[in-house]
Tab-separated table of C-alpha atoms in Angstrom:
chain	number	residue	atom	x	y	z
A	1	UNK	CA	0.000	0.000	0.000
A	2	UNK	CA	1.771	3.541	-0.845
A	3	UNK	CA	-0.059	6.326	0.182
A	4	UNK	CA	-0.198	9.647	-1.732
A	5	UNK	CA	-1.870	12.620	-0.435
A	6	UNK	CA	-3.908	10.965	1.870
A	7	UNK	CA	-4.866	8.862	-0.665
A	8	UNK	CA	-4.020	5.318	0.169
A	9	UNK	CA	-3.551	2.856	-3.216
A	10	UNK	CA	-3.261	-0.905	-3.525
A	11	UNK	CA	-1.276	-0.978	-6.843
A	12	UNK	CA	2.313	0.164	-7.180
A	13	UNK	CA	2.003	1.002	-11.285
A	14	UNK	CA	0.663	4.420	-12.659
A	15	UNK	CA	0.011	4.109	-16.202
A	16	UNK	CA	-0.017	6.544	-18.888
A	17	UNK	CA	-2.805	6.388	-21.613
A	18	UNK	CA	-0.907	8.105	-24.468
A	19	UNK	CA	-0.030	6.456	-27.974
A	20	UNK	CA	-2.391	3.055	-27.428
A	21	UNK	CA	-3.295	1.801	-30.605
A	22	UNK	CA	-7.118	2.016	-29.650
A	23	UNK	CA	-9.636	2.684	-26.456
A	24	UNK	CA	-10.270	-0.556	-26.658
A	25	UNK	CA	-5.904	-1.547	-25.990
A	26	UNK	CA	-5.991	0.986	-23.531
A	27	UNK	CA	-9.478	-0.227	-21.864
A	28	UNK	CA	-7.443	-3.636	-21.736
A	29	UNK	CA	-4.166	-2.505	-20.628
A	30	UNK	CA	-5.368	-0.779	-17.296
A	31	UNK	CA	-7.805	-3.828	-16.443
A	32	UNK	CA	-4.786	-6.198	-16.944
A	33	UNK	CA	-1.761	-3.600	-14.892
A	34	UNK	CA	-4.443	-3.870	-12.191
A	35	UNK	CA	-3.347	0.326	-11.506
A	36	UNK	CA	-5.587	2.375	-9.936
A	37	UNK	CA	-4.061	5.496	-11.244
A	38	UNK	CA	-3.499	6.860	-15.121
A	39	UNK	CA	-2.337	9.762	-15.834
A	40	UNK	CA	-3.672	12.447	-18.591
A	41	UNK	CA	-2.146	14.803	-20.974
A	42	UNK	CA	-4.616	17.723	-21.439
A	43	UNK	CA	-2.919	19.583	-23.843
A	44	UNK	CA	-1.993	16.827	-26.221
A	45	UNK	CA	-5.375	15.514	-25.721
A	46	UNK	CA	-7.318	19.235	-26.939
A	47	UNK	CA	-4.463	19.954	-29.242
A	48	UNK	CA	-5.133	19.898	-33.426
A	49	UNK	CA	-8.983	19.475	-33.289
A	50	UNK	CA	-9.063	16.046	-31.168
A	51	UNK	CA	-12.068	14.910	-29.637
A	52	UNK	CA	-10.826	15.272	-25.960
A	53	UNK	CA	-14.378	15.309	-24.971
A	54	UNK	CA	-14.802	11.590	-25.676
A	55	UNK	CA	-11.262	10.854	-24.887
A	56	UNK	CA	-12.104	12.385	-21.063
A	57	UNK	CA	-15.152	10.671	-20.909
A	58	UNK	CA	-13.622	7.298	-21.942
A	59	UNK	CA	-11.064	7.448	-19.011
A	60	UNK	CA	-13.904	8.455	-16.272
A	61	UNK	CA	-15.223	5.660	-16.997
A	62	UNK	CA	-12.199	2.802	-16.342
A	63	UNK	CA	-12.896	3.710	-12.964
A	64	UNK	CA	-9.634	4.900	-11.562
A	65	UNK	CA	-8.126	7.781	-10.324
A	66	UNK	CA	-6.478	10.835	-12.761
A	67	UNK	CA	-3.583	11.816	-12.587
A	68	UNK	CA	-3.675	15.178	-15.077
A	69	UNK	CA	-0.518	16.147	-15.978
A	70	UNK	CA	1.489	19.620	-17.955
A	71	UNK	CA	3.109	17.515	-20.444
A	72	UNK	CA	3.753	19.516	-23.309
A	73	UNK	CA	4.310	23.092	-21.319
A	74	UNK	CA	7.676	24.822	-21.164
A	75	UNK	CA	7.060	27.494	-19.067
A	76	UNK	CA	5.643	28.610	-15.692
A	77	UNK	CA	3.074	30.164	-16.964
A	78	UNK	CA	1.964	27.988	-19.236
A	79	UNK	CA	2.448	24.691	-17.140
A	80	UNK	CA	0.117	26.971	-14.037
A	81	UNK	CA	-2.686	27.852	-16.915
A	82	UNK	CA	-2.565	24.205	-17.870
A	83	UNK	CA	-2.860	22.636	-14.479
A	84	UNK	CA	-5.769	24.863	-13.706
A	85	UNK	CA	-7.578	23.528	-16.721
A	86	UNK	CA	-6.844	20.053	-15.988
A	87	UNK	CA	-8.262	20.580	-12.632
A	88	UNK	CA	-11.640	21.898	-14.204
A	89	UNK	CA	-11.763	18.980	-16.501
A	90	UNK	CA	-11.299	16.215	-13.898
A	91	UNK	CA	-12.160	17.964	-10.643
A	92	UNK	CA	-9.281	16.793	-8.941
A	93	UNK	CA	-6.527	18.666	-7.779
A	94	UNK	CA	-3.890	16.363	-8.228
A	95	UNK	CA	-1.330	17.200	-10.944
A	96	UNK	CA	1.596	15.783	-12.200
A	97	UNK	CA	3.904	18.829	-12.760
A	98	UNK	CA	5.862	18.731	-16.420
A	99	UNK	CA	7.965	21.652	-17.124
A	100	UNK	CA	10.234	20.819	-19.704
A	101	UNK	CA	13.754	22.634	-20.251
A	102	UNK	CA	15.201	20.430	-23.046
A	103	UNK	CA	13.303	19.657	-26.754
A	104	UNK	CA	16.233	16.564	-27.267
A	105	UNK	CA	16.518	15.116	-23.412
A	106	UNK	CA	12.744	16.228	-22.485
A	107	UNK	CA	14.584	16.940	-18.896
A	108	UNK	CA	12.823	19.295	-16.668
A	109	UNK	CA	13.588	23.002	-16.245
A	110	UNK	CA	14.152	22.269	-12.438
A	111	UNK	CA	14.057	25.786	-12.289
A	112	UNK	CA	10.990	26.377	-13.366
A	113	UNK	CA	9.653	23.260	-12.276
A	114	UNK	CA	10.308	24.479	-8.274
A	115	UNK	CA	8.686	27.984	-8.713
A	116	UNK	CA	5.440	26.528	-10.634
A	117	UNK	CA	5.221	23.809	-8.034
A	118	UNK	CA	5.617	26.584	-5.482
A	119	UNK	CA	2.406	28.596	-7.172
A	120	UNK	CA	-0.006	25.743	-7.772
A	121	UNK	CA	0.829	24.049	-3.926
A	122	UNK	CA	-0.147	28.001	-2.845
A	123	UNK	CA	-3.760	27.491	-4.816
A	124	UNK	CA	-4.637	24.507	-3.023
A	125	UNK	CA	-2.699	21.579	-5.673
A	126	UNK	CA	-1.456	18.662	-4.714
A	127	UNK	CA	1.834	18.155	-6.661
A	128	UNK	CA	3.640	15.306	-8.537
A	129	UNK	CA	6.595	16.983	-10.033
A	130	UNK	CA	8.891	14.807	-12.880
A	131	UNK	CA	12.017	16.057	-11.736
A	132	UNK	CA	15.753	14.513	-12.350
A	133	UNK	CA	17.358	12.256	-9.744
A	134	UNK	CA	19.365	15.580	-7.973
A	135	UNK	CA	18.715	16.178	-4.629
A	136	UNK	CA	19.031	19.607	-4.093
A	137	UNK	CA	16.030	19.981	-6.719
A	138	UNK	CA	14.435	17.260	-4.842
A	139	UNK	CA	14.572	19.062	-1.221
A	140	UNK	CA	13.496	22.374	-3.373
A	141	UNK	CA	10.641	21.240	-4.085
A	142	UNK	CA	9.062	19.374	-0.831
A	143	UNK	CA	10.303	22.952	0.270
A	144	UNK	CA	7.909	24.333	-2.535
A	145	UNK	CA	5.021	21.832	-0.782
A	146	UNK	CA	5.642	18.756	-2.680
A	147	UNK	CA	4.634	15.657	-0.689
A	148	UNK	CA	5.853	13.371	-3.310
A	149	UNK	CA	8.787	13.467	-6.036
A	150	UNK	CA	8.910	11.562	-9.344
A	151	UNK	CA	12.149	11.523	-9.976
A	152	UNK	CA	13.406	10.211	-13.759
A	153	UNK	CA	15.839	7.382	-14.272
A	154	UNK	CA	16.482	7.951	-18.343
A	155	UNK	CA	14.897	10.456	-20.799
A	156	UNK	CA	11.480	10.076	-21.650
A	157	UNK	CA	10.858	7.004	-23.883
A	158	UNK	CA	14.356	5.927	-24.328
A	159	UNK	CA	13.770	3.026	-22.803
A	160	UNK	CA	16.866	2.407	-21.684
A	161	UNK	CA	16.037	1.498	-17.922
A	162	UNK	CA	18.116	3.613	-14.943
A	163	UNK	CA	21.204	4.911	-16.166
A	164	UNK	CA	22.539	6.301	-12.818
A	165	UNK	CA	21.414	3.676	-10.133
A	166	UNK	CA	24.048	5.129	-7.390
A	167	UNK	CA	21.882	8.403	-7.915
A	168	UNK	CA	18.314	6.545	-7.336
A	169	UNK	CA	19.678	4.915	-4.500
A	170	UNK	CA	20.447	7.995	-2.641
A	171	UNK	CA	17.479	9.450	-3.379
A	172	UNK	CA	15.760	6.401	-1.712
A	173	UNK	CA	18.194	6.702	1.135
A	174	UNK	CA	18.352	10.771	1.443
A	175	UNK	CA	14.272	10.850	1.703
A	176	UNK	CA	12.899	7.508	3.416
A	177	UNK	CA	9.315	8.905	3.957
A	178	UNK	CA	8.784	10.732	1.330
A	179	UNK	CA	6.980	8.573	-1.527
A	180	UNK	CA	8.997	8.227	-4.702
A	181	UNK	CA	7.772	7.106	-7.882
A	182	UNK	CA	10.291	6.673	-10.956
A	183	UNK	CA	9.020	7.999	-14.244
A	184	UNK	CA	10.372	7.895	-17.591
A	185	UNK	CA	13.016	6.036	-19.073
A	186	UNK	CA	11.915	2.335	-17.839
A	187	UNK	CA	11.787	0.322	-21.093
A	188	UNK	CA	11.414	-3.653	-19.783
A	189	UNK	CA	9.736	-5.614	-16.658
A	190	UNK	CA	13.315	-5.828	-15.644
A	191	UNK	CA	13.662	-2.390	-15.350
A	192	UNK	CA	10.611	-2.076	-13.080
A	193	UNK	CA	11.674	-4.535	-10.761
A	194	UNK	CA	15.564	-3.176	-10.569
A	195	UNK	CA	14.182	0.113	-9.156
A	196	UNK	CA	11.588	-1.248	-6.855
A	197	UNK	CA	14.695	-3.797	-5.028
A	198	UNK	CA	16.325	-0.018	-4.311
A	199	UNK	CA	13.100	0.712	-2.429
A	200	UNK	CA	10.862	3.206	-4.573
A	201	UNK	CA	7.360	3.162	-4.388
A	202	UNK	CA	5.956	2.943	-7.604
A	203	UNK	CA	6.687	3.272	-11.273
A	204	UNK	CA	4.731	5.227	-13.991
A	205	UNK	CA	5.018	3.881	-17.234
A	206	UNK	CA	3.408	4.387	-20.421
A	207	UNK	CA	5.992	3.904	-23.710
A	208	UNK	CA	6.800	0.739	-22.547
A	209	UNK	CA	3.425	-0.293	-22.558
A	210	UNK	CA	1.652	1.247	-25.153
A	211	UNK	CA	4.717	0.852	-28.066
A	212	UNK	CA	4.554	-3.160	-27.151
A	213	UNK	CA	3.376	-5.482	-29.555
A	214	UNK	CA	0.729	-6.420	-27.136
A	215	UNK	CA	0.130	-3.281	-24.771
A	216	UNK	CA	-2.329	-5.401	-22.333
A	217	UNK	CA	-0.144	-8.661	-21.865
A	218	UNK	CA	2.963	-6.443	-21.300
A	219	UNK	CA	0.972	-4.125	-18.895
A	220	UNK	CA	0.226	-7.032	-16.649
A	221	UNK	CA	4.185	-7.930	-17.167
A	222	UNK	CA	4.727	-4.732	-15.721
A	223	UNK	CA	2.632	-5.458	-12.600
A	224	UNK	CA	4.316	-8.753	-11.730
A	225	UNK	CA	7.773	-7.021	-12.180
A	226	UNK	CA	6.570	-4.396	-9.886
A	227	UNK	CA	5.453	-6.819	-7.582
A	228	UNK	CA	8.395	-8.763	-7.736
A	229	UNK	CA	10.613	-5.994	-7.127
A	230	UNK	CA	8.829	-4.955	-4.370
A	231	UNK	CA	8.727	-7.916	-2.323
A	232	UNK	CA	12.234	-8.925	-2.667
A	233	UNK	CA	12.860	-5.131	-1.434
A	234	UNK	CA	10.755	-6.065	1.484
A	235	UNK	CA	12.520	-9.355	1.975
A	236	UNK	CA	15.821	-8.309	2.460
A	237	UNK	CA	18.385	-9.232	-0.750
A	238	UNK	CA	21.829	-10.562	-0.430
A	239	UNK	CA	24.278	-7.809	-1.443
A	240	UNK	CA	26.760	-8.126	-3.764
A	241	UNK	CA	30.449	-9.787	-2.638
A	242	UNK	CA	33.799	-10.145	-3.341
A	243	UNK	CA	34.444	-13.327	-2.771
A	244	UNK	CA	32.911	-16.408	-3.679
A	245	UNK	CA	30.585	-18.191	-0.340
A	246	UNK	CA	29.835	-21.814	-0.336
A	247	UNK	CA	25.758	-22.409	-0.178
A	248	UNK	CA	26.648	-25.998	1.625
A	249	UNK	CA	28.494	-25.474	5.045
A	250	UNK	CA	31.819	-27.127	5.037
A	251	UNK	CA	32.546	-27.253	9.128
A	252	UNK	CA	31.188	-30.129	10.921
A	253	UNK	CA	30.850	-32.101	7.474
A	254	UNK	CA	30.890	-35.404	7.801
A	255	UNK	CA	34.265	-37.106	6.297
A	256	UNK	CA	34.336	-40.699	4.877
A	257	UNK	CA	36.958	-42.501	4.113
């Protein structure tokens, strides 16, 4: 159970519901991930005559909770405009916080990204920010009122899984009650489970899913990785040695001769 804004949720997957192939793939995909959260692009959603209207209406009815987000915005201002849209359209003020800095690396402005969170925590949001794995950004913003941080572990839709896994662990380590959730750059089931053995909380996802071959079967991959991951976290692992250990106890062994 992770619990987010006094919110308390079962699943440990958020899934996006961009780029599925049809409703009916998407409809599919969240039933089989189990989540209980997907997130929403407003912008890219209203944006060259789309029919948002049906596309909203569509997602109230899967019968989770929304997760709007800014994706899209570069700005403060237009990243704060878009959020108070987004709360309008799904009468929730959660938001998941997108400023974006770089057109190649789609990193955050972390700039920008602490002084919008700052404004729309002020008017009563309650703010996921997709911020980089730095910890001084990450202690700006639960300065700014963030109560949880979504920090990346590659570029959006690279795929690549967690290029700095030193960095996520000291994240983990640096802010043990604060719920983190990795977003963006998780391409693979493996990569879901690699982050969830540091500890994180959950992982968004929505590339990985959607660009499959078969979005539903590898959303419910997903879920088992996560769940995987998780419990082996909560286990305890074996870390890594030097030196090679024998599994079969050689003193008192019986000798024959």
């Amino acid at each position: 159970m992770i619990e987010l804004y006094g919110a308390r949720i079962a699943s440990h997957l958020l899934l996006g519901t961009a780029r599925y192939p049809s409703p009916a793939v998407l409809t599919e995909a969240v039933k089989r991930s189990a989540t209980e959260i997907v997130t929403v692009s407003l912008r890219r959603e209203t944006a060259g005559g789309r029919n948002g209207g049906a596309f909203f209406e569509m997602i109230r009815e899967l019968g989770v909770r929304v997760l709007p987000n800014t994706a899209g915005c570069h700005g403060v201002s237009e990243a704060v405009l878009t959020a108070k849209m987004a709360r309008e359209v799904f009468r929730t003020n959660w938001i998941k916080l997108e400023v974006i800095g770089n057109h190649d690396t789609l990193q955050p402005d972390v700039f920008a990204l602490v002084e919008a969170a700052r404004i729309l925590t002020d008017e009563g949001f309650e703010v996921f920010p997709y911020t980089t794995d730095d910890l001084v950004v990450a202690e700006r913003l639960l300065e700014a009122g963030c109560k949880v941080l979504m920090p990346w572990c590659a570029p959006i839709g690279t795929a690549v899984g967690p290029l700095n896994l030193s960095a996520l662990r000291s994240m983990r380590a640096h802010f043990p009650e604060v719920p983190l959730i990795v977003d963006a750059g998780i391409g693979r089931p493996s990569h879901a489970a690699i982050v969830m053995e540091l500890g994180f909380d959950a992982v968004l996802l929505n590339t990985a899913v959607a660009g499959a071959g078969d979005p539903a079967m590898m959303a419910e991959a997903f879920a088992k990785a996560i769940d995987a991951g998780r419990q082996a976290f909560g286990a305890g692992m074996l870390e890594p040695r030097d030196m090679a250990v024998p599994s079969t106890p050689v003193i008192g062994k019986a000798v024959f001769s």
